[in-house]
Each structure stands twice: as C-alpha cells, then as structure tokens.
mmCIF file of C-alpha atoms in Angstrom:
data_model
loop_
_atom_site.group_PDB
_atom_site.id
_atom_site.type_symbol
_atom_site.label_atom_id
_atom_site.label_comp_id
_atom_site.label_asym_id
_atom_site.label_seq_id
_atom_site.Cartn_x
_atom_site.Cartn_y
_atom_site.Cartn_z
ATOM 1 C CA MET A 113 -16.092 -22.510 35.134
ATOM 2 C CA THR A 114 -13.882 -20.049 33.272
ATOM 3 C CA SER A 115 -11.892 -17.346 35.037
ATOM 4 C CA GLU A 116 -14.169 -14.747 33.429
ATOM 5 C CA GLU A 117 -17.257 -16.438 34.883
ATOM 6 C CA LEU A 118 -15.611 -16.652 38.297
ATOM 7 C CA ALA A 119 -14.548 -12.995 38.123
ATOM 8 C CA ALA A 120 -18.142 -12.023 37.346
ATOM 9 C CA ILE A 121 -19.220 -13.760 40.555
ATOM 10 C CA VAL A 122 -16.563 -12.444 42.949
ATOM 11 C CA ASP A 123 -16.089 -9.010 41.356
ATOM 12 C CA PRO A 124 -19.192 -8.248 39.280
ATOM 13 C CA ALA A 125 -18.496 -4.513 39.076
ATOM 14 C CA GLY A 126 -14.856 -4.976 38.048
ATOM 15 C CA THR A 127 -13.770 -2.976 41.092
ATOM 16 C CA LEU A 128 -10.522 -4.816 41.787
ATOM 17 C CA GLY A 129 -9.018 -3.772 38.460
ATOM 18 C CA LEU A 130 -9.656 -0.095 39.209
ATOM 19 C CA LEU A 131 -7.843 0.164 42.543
ATOM 20 C CA THR A 132 -4.942 2.543 43.083
ATOM 21 C CA ALA A 133 -1.515 1.252 44.070
ATOM 22 C CA GLY A 134 -2.071 2.447 47.651
ATOM 23 C CA GLN A 135 -5.405 0.660 47.899
ATOM 24 C CA ARG A 136 -3.789 -2.537 46.590
ATOM 25 C CA HIS A 137 -0.999 -2.258 49.208
ATOM 26 C CA VAL A 138 -3.595 -1.949 51.955
ATOM 27 C CA LEU A 139 -5.518 -4.963 50.620
ATOM 28 C CA ALA A 140 -2.294 -6.958 50.452
ATOM 29 C CA ALA A 141 -1.600 -6.101 54.096
ATOM 30 C CA LEU A 142 -5.079 -7.259 55.103
ATOM 31 C CA THR A 143 -4.880 -10.503 53.145
ATOM 32 C CA ALA A 144 -1.555 -11.363 54.765
ATOM 33 C CA THR A 145 -3.330 -12.020 58.062
ATOM 34 C CA THR A 146 -6.227 -14.219 59.121
ATOM 35 C CA GLY A 147 -8.022 -11.763 61.373
ATOM 36 C CA PRO A 148 -8.979 -8.119 61.698
ATOM 37 C CA MET A 149 -6.236 -5.493 61.962
ATOM 38 C CA SER A 150 -6.156 -2.027 63.460
ATOM 39 C CA GLY A 151 -5.505 0.856 61.109
ATOM 40 C CA ARG A 152 -2.050 1.295 62.635
ATOM 41 C CA ARG A 153 -1.166 -2.362 62.025
ATOM 42 C CA VAL A 154 -2.372 -2.059 58.429
ATOM 43 C CA ALA A 155 -0.264 1.088 58.012
ATOM 44 C CA THR A 156 2.833 -0.650 59.354
ATOM 45 C CA ALA A 157 2.286 -3.712 57.165
ATOM 46 C CA ALA A 158 1.655 -1.545 54.087
ATOM 47 C CA ASP A 159 4.636 0.719 54.909
ATOM 48 C CA MET A 160 2.658 3.949 54.934
ATOM 49 C CA ALA A 161 1.527 6.619 57.371
ATOM 50 C CA PRO A 162 -1.491 5.696 59.527
ATOM 51 C CA THR A 163 -3.564 8.583 58.150
ATOM 52 C CA THR A 164 -2.860 7.413 54.595
ATOM 53 C CA ALA A 165 -3.782 3.827 55.446
ATOM 54 C CA ILE A 166 -7.037 4.968 57.078
ATOM 55 C CA LYS A 167 -7.850 7.017 53.973
ATOM 56 C CA TYR A 168 -7.382 3.950 51.756
ATOM 57 C CA LEU A 169 -9.279 1.712 54.186
ATOM 58 C CA SER A 170 -12.209 4.137 54.152
ATOM 59 C CA GLU A 171 -12.203 4.182 50.349
ATOM 60 C CA LEU A 172 -12.087 0.381 50.240
ATOM 61 C CA ALA A 173 -14.964 0.212 52.731
ATOM 62 C CA THR A 174 -17.008 2.523 50.495
ATOM 63 C CA LEU A 175 -16.339 0.109 47.632
ATOM 64 C CA GLY A 176 -17.498 -2.778 49.829
ATOM 65 C CA LEU A 177 -14.125 -4.539 49.774
ATOM 66 C CA VAL A 178 -13.308 -4.222 53.478
ATOM 67 C CA THR A 179 -15.360 -3.948 56.626
ATOM 68 C CA ALA A 180 -14.666 -2.165 59.889
ATOM 69 C CA VAL A 181 -15.732 -3.207 63.364
ATOM 70 C CA PRO A 182 -15.417 -0.851 66.332
ATOM 71 C CA LYS A 183 -13.074 -2.047 69.054
ATOM 72 C CA GLY A 184 -12.935 0.452 71.878
ATOM 73 C CA ARG A 185 -12.043 3.820 70.373
ATOM 74 C CA ALA A 186 -10.386 2.209 67.364
ATOM 75 C CA MET A 187 -11.649 0.313 64.338
ATOM 76 C CA GLU A 188 -10.533 -3.139 63.274
ATOM 77 C CA TRP A 189 -10.493 -3.755 59.544
ATOM 78 C CA GLN A 190 -10.793 -6.950 57.556
ATOM 79 C CA ILE A 191 -11.407 -7.946 53.979
ATOM 80 C CA ASP A 192 -14.960 -8.575 52.875
ATOM 81 C CA GLY A 193 -15.937 -12.217 52.403
ATOM 82 C CA THR A 194 -16.225 -11.827 48.621
ATOM 83 C CA LEU A 195 -12.679 -10.546 48.396
ATOM 84 C CA ALA A 196 -11.536 -13.473 50.518
ATOM 85 C CA VAL A 197 -12.964 -15.798 47.867
ATOM 86 C CA CYS A 198 -11.093 -13.838 45.207
ATOM 87 C CA GLU A 199 -7.818 -14.165 47.139
ATOM 88 C CA ARG A 200 -8.315 -17.920 47.530
ATOM 89 C CA CYS A 201 -8.867 -18.203 43.776
ATOM 90 C CA HIS A 202 -5.735 -16.191 43.103
ATOM 91 C CA GLY A 203 -3.769 -18.408 45.463
ATOM 92 C CA ALA A 204 -5.057 -21.450 43.611
ATOM 93 C CA GLY A 205 -3.729 -20.021 40.347
ATOM 94 C CA ILE A 206 -7.096 -18.945 38.952
ATOM 95 C CA ALA A 207 -6.737 -15.638 37.093
ATOM 96 C CA LEU A 208 -9.522 -13.157 37.747
ATOM 97 C CA GLY A 209 -8.864 -10.489 35.223
#
C-alpha cells in the first residue's frame, strides 16, 4: 500500500494538512499520552492558555479528530481512533502527505 493510499484511508478529507499551528500543538500534546487529558493538562503540555487550548480542542472535535468525554464538571479529551492510526503510521516512518 502506498502512503497516498494509506492517507486516503486515515485522512480521506485531507484535514490534517489544513490544521493551524495551534491545532497541531494541541494534537501533539494529546498524542504524547496514552489516555484522555483534561483541557488544563493539554494547555500545559501545549504551552498555551487553557482557554486557547479549549478553543483548539473544540475546533478539532468539530473536525472529528478528537473526542471529549465528560468527567465531573470537566471534559477529558483524547484523539480519535483514526488519528491514532495516522500517528502510528507516522511513527513507523510512513509519510501521510
């Protein structure tokens, strides 16, 4: 399977190539952990204000790249399963773009 074919499977809309720098920082923070993270933890890991991180997380959720699960009064965020596949491919040296 070519990298183009794999990219069509894990990112059929080409969304990953259109992300802003802030959105990419937030995704990097989420992929650096194995479980869900609070918005504050994401903000700390991405070195940005919590309100900014939540803004990017909400945008990424709208794009279907992250999911949020309520935990008490807060939300816990994690990458979508499709993006996890993309990250594993990237880690294996498979270019997706």
